[in-house]
Amino acid sequence: MSNQVAIAIAAHPDDIEFQMAGTLALLRKAGYTTHYLTLASGNCGSAEYSSATTRAIRNTEARAAAKILGAEFHPCLTDDLEIIYSVELLRALAAVIRDIKPNVILTHSPQDYMEDHVNTSRLAVTAAFARGMANFRTAPPRQVANHPVTVFHAMPQGLRDPLRRLIIPGAFVDTGSVQKLKRQALSAHKSQQHWLDVSQGMDSYLLAMEDMSLEVGRMSKRFQHAEGWRRHLHLGFCAPDDDPLAEALGRAYLVNRAYERSLKSDGQ
Ligand SMILES: [Zn+2]
């Protein structure tokens, strides 16, 4: 394989750290070039600072987090609550996809607790779909890229869809070996931390991430800390059985047989 490139596309600074950073870090260990992109600036993530100040603070924090993860940082494209499924954002995101030609895209769940996440997922999927369409204009203009790409959707916030239904992962990634790195990357988002227990050096922000990875680990029945993924239908993207995470991660990757069975019983 010549082109081993992965990009995490999330909505807000720190979303990658919560749901995707372990897998991104493991891909890097496996030889991938990795990229880090959040569509929104995080400008609404403060009650004390102005939008402009918060945007600047969070840009610095996200850059630091990407560096910790060893991923190339891409600047955000819009502000919080303004991730609309728009042609403007689609052109900008498709330009990034054509530039870096990822064979793995990690993005949000198509069902998630807020629209910024849902729209990020939709934009990432369509930007990937448009990679080879010569008549689709990107901004800035970029040559088409006709490479296979596999899209993976992360677990939603709270592991549930907006109608409160539990989401079952199609596969689990054992993030135990990179859990420390994931914590360090999340810690880079200093403005988002609310210290509860100074004596232990832990805060609720870090614990929330830990709780989520432990919960997904329990769902796996094998790993202690895990991230969960659902692979997007291949049509328009890659061959039916392409699973580059399985190839790259080996024993750290576990297909959820129960999920696979549920696909068959649906007649798919
Ligand atoms: Zn978010």
Tab-separated table of C-alpha atoms and ligand atoms in Angstrom:
chain	number	residue	atom	x	y	z
A	1	MET	CA	0.000	0.000	0.000
A	2	SER	CA	1.519	3.304	-1.047
A	3	ASN	CA	-0.952	5.806	0.303
A	4	GLN	CA	-1.494	5.374	4.016
A	5	VAL	CA	-3.161	8.570	5.088
A	6	ALA	CA	-5.840	9.102	7.725
A	7	ILE	CA	-7.753	12.218	8.674
A	8	ALA	CA	-9.961	12.830	11.697
A	9	ILE	CA	-12.728	15.302	10.820
A	10	ALA	CA	-14.687	16.486	13.855
A	11	ALA	CA	-16.909	19.422	14.716
A	12	HIS	CA	-15.220	21.155	17.668
A	13	PRO	CA	-11.785	21.366	19.255
A	14	ASP	CA	-11.597	18.401	21.714
A	15	ASP	CA	-14.118	16.153	19.880
A	16	ILE	CA	-11.250	14.280	18.237
A	17	GLU	CA	-9.676	13.674	21.652
A	18	PHE	CA	-12.924	12.317	23.090
A	19	GLN	CA	-13.886	9.918	20.328
A	20	MET	CA	-11.147	9.392	17.746
A	21	ALA	CA	-7.675	10.243	19.049
A	22	GLY	CA	-6.758	6.745	20.200
A	23	THR	CA	-7.420	5.254	16.785
A	24	LEU	CA	-5.652	8.146	15.049
A	25	ALA	CA	-2.595	7.650	17.277
A	26	LEU	CA	-2.554	3.892	16.603
A	27	LEU	CA	-2.747	4.497	12.863
A	28	ARG	CA	0.250	6.787	13.147
A	29	LYS	CA	2.126	4.044	15.032
A	30	ALA	CA	1.188	1.677	12.194
A	31	GLY	CA	2.899	3.965	9.682
A	32	TYR	CA	0.082	6.240	8.612
A	33	THR	CA	0.435	9.965	8.002
A	34	THR	CA	-2.318	11.489	10.129
A	35	HIS	CA	-4.279	14.733	9.884
A	36	TYR	CA	-6.416	16.650	12.402
A	37	LEU	CA	-9.292	18.891	11.345
A	38	THR	CA	-12.145	20.400	13.323
A	39	LEU	CA	-14.677	22.285	11.227
A	40	ALA	CA	-15.626	24.819	13.910
A	41	SER	CA	-13.412	27.128	15.943
A	42	GLY	CA	-14.857	26.403	19.387
A	43	ASN	CA	-15.709	30.118	19.759
A	44	CYS	CA	-18.837	29.396	21.853
A	45	GLY	CA	-16.924	27.343	24.418
A	46	SER	CA	-16.527	30.069	27.009
A	47	ALA	CA	-18.653	32.092	29.404
A	48	GLU	CA	-15.879	34.565	30.247
A	49	TYR	CA	-14.107	35.441	26.991
A	50	SER	CA	-15.336	37.041	23.778
A	51	SER	CA	-15.870	35.014	20.647
A	52	ALA	CA	-12.621	36.278	19.087
A	53	THR	CA	-10.550	35.594	22.197
A	54	THR	CA	-12.064	32.136	22.662
A	55	ARG	CA	-11.453	31.326	18.996
A	56	ALA	CA	-7.790	32.294	19.340
A	57	ILE	CA	-7.304	30.372	22.616
A	58	ARG	CA	-8.893	27.229	21.252
A	59	ASN	CA	-6.940	27.409	18.004
A	60	THR	CA	-3.718	27.397	20.030
A	61	GLU	CA	-4.972	24.500	22.175
A	62	ALA	CA	-6.076	22.426	19.170
A	63	ARG	CA	-2.722	22.952	17.472
A	64	ALA	CA	-0.984	21.735	20.628
A	65	ALA	CA	-3.256	18.672	20.813
A	66	ALA	CA	-2.604	17.780	17.171
A	67	LYS	CA	1.129	18.061	17.806
A	68	ILE	CA	0.877	15.702	20.797
A	69	LEU	CA	-0.940	13.207	18.562
A	70	GLY	CA	1.667	13.620	15.824
A	71	ALA	CA	-1.008	14.716	13.363
A	72	GLU	CA	-0.865	17.523	10.832
A	73	PHE	CA	-3.136	20.366	11.934
A	74	HIS	CA	-5.662	21.946	9.559
A	75	PRO	CA	-7.297	25.280	10.401
A	76	CYS	CA	-10.997	25.349	11.167
A	77	LEU	CA	-13.462	26.463	8.498
A	78	THR	CA	-16.281	28.083	10.490
A	79	ASP	CA	-17.638	28.823	13.987
A	80	ASP	CA	-19.664	26.813	16.516
A	81	LEU	CA	-23.345	26.240	15.643
A	82	GLU	CA	-22.536	27.377	12.094
A	83	ILE	CA	-21.618	23.948	10.706
A	84	ILE	CA	-24.395	23.960	8.166
A	85	TYR	CA	-24.616	21.413	5.355
A	86	SER	CA	-23.668	24.111	2.843
A	87	VAL	CA	-21.933	24.122	-0.521
A	88	GLU	CA	-19.411	26.618	0.837
A	89	LEU	CA	-18.196	24.236	3.566
A	90	LEU	CA	-18.397	21.309	1.171
A	91	ARG	CA	-16.086	23.020	-1.345
A	92	ALA	CA	-13.575	23.858	1.384
A	93	LEU	CA	-13.581	20.374	2.922
A	94	ALA	CA	-13.444	18.635	-0.458
A	95	ALA	CA	-10.311	20.671	-1.262
A	96	VAL	CA	-8.630	19.245	1.853
A	97	ILE	CA	-9.647	15.696	0.880
A	98	ARG	CA	-8.262	16.107	-2.647
A	99	ASP	CA	-5.053	17.590	-1.222
A	100	ILE	CA	-4.182	14.902	1.279
A	101	LYS	CA	-5.901	11.899	-0.396
A	102	PRO	CA	-6.791	9.953	2.756
A	103	ASN	CA	-7.615	6.262	2.527
A	104	VAL	CA	-9.145	6.466	6.017
A	105	ILE	CA	-11.582	9.136	7.212
A	106	LEU	CA	-12.606	9.158	10.861
A	107	THR	CA	-15.617	11.351	11.563
A	108	HIS	CA	-18.667	11.752	13.771
A	109	SER	CA	-21.620	9.422	14.035
A	110	PRO	CA	-24.399	10.170	11.519
A	111	GLN	CA	-26.662	10.279	14.594
A	112	ASP	CA	-25.342	12.460	17.388
A	113	TYR	CA	-26.522	14.747	20.154
A	114	MET	CA	-26.056	18.024	18.271
A	115	GLU	CA	-26.400	19.218	14.711
A	116	ASP	CA	-22.794	20.415	14.389
A	117	HIS	CA	-21.708	16.789	14.794
A	118	VAL	CA	-24.351	15.404	12.448
A	119	ASN	CA	-23.575	17.995	9.775
A	120	THR	CA	-19.830	17.379	10.119
A	121	SER	CA	-20.470	13.702	9.452
A	122	ARG	CA	-22.579	14.542	6.377
A	123	LEU	CA	-20.039	17.044	5.050
A	124	ALA	CA	-17.150	14.594	5.520
A	125	VAL	CA	-19.044	11.869	3.670
A	126	THR	CA	-19.959	14.091	0.720
A	127	ALA	CA	-16.513	15.724	0.539
A	128	ALA	CA	-15.051	12.218	0.230
A	129	PHE	CA	-17.688	11.220	-2.309
A	130	ALA	CA	-16.811	14.283	-4.436
A	131	ARG	CA	-13.063	13.558	-4.510
A	132	GLY	CA	-13.161	12.198	-8.070
A	133	MET	CA	-15.894	14.351	-9.578
A	134	ALA	CA	-14.215	16.684	-12.060
A	135	ASN	CA	-17.211	18.975	-12.376
A	136	PHE	CA	-17.412	19.610	-8.653
A	137	ARG	CA	-15.421	22.750	-7.917
A	138	THR	CA	-13.507	22.872	-4.676
A	139	ALA	CA	-12.340	26.039	-2.935
A	140	PRO	CA	-9.459	26.495	-3.430
A	141	PRO	CA	-9.542	24.576	-6.746
A	142	ARG	CA	-7.877	21.167	-6.550
A	143	GLN	CA	-7.285	18.342	-9.027
A	144	VAL	CA	-9.606	15.358	-8.651
A	145	ALA	CA	-8.335	12.392	-6.669
A	146	ASN	CA	-9.525	8.903	-7.608
A	147	HIS	CA	-8.375	6.817	-4.684
A	148	PRO	CA	-10.346	4.374	-2.525
A	149	VAL	CA	-11.346	5.836	0.809
A	150	THR	CA	-13.090	4.144	3.730
A	151	VAL	CA	-15.188	6.277	6.063
A	152	PHE	CA	-15.552	5.313	9.726
A	153	HIS	CA	-18.108	6.893	12.063
A	154	ALA	CA	-17.215	7.372	15.715
A	155	MET	CA	-19.517	6.724	18.641
A	156	PRO	CA	-21.907	9.597	19.405
A	157	GLN	CA	-21.660	11.681	22.563
A	158	GLY	CA	-23.272	9.667	25.392
A	159	LEU	CA	-23.123	6.602	23.083
A	160	ARG	CA	-26.751	7.289	22.101
A	161	ASP	CA	-28.586	8.799	19.170
A	162	PRO	CA	-30.775	11.912	19.632
A	163	LEU	CA	-33.771	9.626	20.314
A	164	ARG	CA	-31.841	8.056	23.254
A	165	ARG	CA	-31.224	4.729	21.516
A	166	LEU	CA	-27.912	3.036	22.315
A	167	ILE	CA	-25.549	2.875	19.340
A	168	ILE	CA	-23.753	-0.448	18.937
A	169	PRO	CA	-20.280	-0.217	17.389
A	170	GLY	CA	-19.450	-2.286	14.316
A	171	ALA	CA	-15.876	-2.624	15.544
A	172	PHE	CA	-13.767	-1.814	18.590
A	173	VAL	CA	-10.253	-0.418	18.755
A	174	ASP	CA	-8.159	-1.199	21.827
A	175	THR	CA	-6.852	2.220	22.862
A	176	GLY	CA	-5.157	1.051	26.069
A	177	SER	CA	-1.636	1.474	24.688
A	178	VAL	CA	-2.285	5.099	23.693
A	179	GLN	CA	-4.640	6.101	26.509
A	180	LYS	CA	-1.944	8.241	28.133
A	181	LEU	CA	-1.324	10.072	24.876
A	182	LYS	CA	-5.067	10.575	24.455
A	183	ARG	CA	-5.218	12.105	27.950
A	184	GLN	CA	-2.282	14.386	27.170
A	185	ALA	CA	-3.938	15.567	23.956
A	186	LEU	CA	-7.218	16.264	25.761
A	187	SER	CA	-5.304	18.111	28.495
A	188	ALA	CA	-4.034	20.516	25.837
A	189	HIS	CA	-7.562	21.967	25.734
A	190	LYS	CA	-6.875	23.822	28.961
A	191	SER	CA	-9.670	26.375	28.581
A	192	GLN	CA	-12.202	23.544	28.739
A	193	GLN	CA	-11.110	22.044	31.979
A	194	HIS	CA	-12.950	22.421	35.264
A	195	TRP	CA	-10.786	21.228	38.038
A	196	LEU	CA	-12.643	19.221	40.675
A	197	ASP	CA	-9.963	17.384	42.491
A	198	VAL	CA	-6.664	19.188	42.481
A	199	SER	CA	-5.134	16.704	44.887
A	200	GLN	CA	-5.459	13.882	42.392
A	201	GLY	CA	-4.576	16.018	39.420
A	202	MET	CA	-7.666	14.794	37.613
A	203	ASP	CA	-10.683	16.761	36.436
A	204	SER	CA	-14.154	15.986	35.221
A	205	TYR	CA	-13.180	16.669	31.644
A	206	LEU	CA	-10.526	13.971	31.613
A	207	LEU	CA	-12.738	11.618	33.612
A	208	ALA	CA	-15.562	12.001	31.106
A	209	MET	CA	-13.235	10.836	28.339
A	210	GLU	CA	-11.985	7.963	30.489
A	211	ASP	CA	-15.542	6.924	31.383
A	212	MET	CA	-16.504	6.834	27.733
A	213	SER	CA	-13.530	4.722	26.689
A	214	LEU	CA	-14.127	2.350	29.633
A	215	GLU	CA	-17.811	2.039	28.685
A	216	VAL	CA	-16.961	1.212	25.062
A	217	GLY	CA	-14.309	-1.175	26.403
A	218	ARG	CA	-17.015	-2.973	28.417
A	219	MET	CA	-19.181	-3.198	25.289
A	220	SER	CA	-16.268	-4.915	23.508
A	221	LYS	CA	-16.070	-7.601	26.234
A	222	ARG	CA	-12.351	-7.750	25.480
A	223	PHE	CA	-10.578	-4.402	25.831
A	224	GLN	CA	-10.365	-2.171	28.891
A	225	HIS	CA	-10.283	1.133	27.011
A	226	ALA	CA	-11.767	1.248	23.533
A	227	GLU	CA	-13.124	3.445	20.779
A	228	GLY	CA	-16.074	2.207	18.744
A	229	TRP	CA	-16.554	2.591	15.012
A	230	ARG	CA	-19.157	1.964	12.348
A	231	ARG	CA	-17.900	1.590	8.779
A	232	HIS	CA	-19.795	3.573	6.145
A	233	LEU	CA	-21.408	1.675	3.264
A	234	HIS	CA	-18.747	1.267	0.551
A	235	LEU	CA	-20.786	2.537	-2.418
A	236	GLY	CA	-18.974	5.487	-3.991
A	237	PHE	CA	-15.960	5.078	-1.743
A	238	CYS	CA	-14.110	1.767	-1.849
A	239	ALA	CA	-14.425	-1.991	-2.398
A	240	PRO	CA	-17.209	-3.726	-0.391
A	241	ASP	CA	-14.938	-5.395	2.138
A	242	ASP	CA	-12.229	-2.745	2.428
A	243	ASP	CA	-11.414	-2.304	6.091
A	244	PRO	CA	-8.098	-0.476	6.402
A	245	LEU	CA	-8.432	-0.258	10.196
A	246	ALA	CA	-8.436	-4.054	10.397
A	247	GLU	CA	-5.348	-4.195	8.162
A	248	ALA	CA	-3.442	-1.533	10.065
A	249	LEU	CA	-4.364	-2.340	13.668
A	250	GLY	CA	-4.348	-6.154	13.734
A	251	ARG	CA	-5.026	-7.468	17.233
A	252	ALA	CA	-6.023	-4.010	18.507
A	253	TYR	CA	-9.071	-4.226	16.228
A	254	LEU	CA	-12.109	-6.336	16.986
A	255	VAL	CA	-15.063	-6.694	14.623
A	256	ASN	CA	-18.327	-6.809	16.545
A	257	ARG	CA	-19.887	-10.066	15.319
A	258	ALA	CA	-23.275	-9.152	16.804
A	259	TYR	CA	-23.336	-5.997	14.684
A	260	GLU	CA	-22.313	-7.919	11.543
A	261	ARG	CA	-25.100	-10.449	12.191
A	262	SER	CA	-27.622	-7.639	12.578
A	263	LEU	CA	-26.665	-6.364	9.106
A	264	LYS	CA	-27.359	-9.784	7.587
A	265	SER	CA	-30.715	-10.166	9.288
A	266	ASP	CA	-31.722	-6.821	7.782
A	267	GLY	CA	-31.134	-8.368	4.365
A	268	GLN	CA	-28.099	-6.164	3.606
B	1	ZN	ZN	-18.498	18.755	19.604
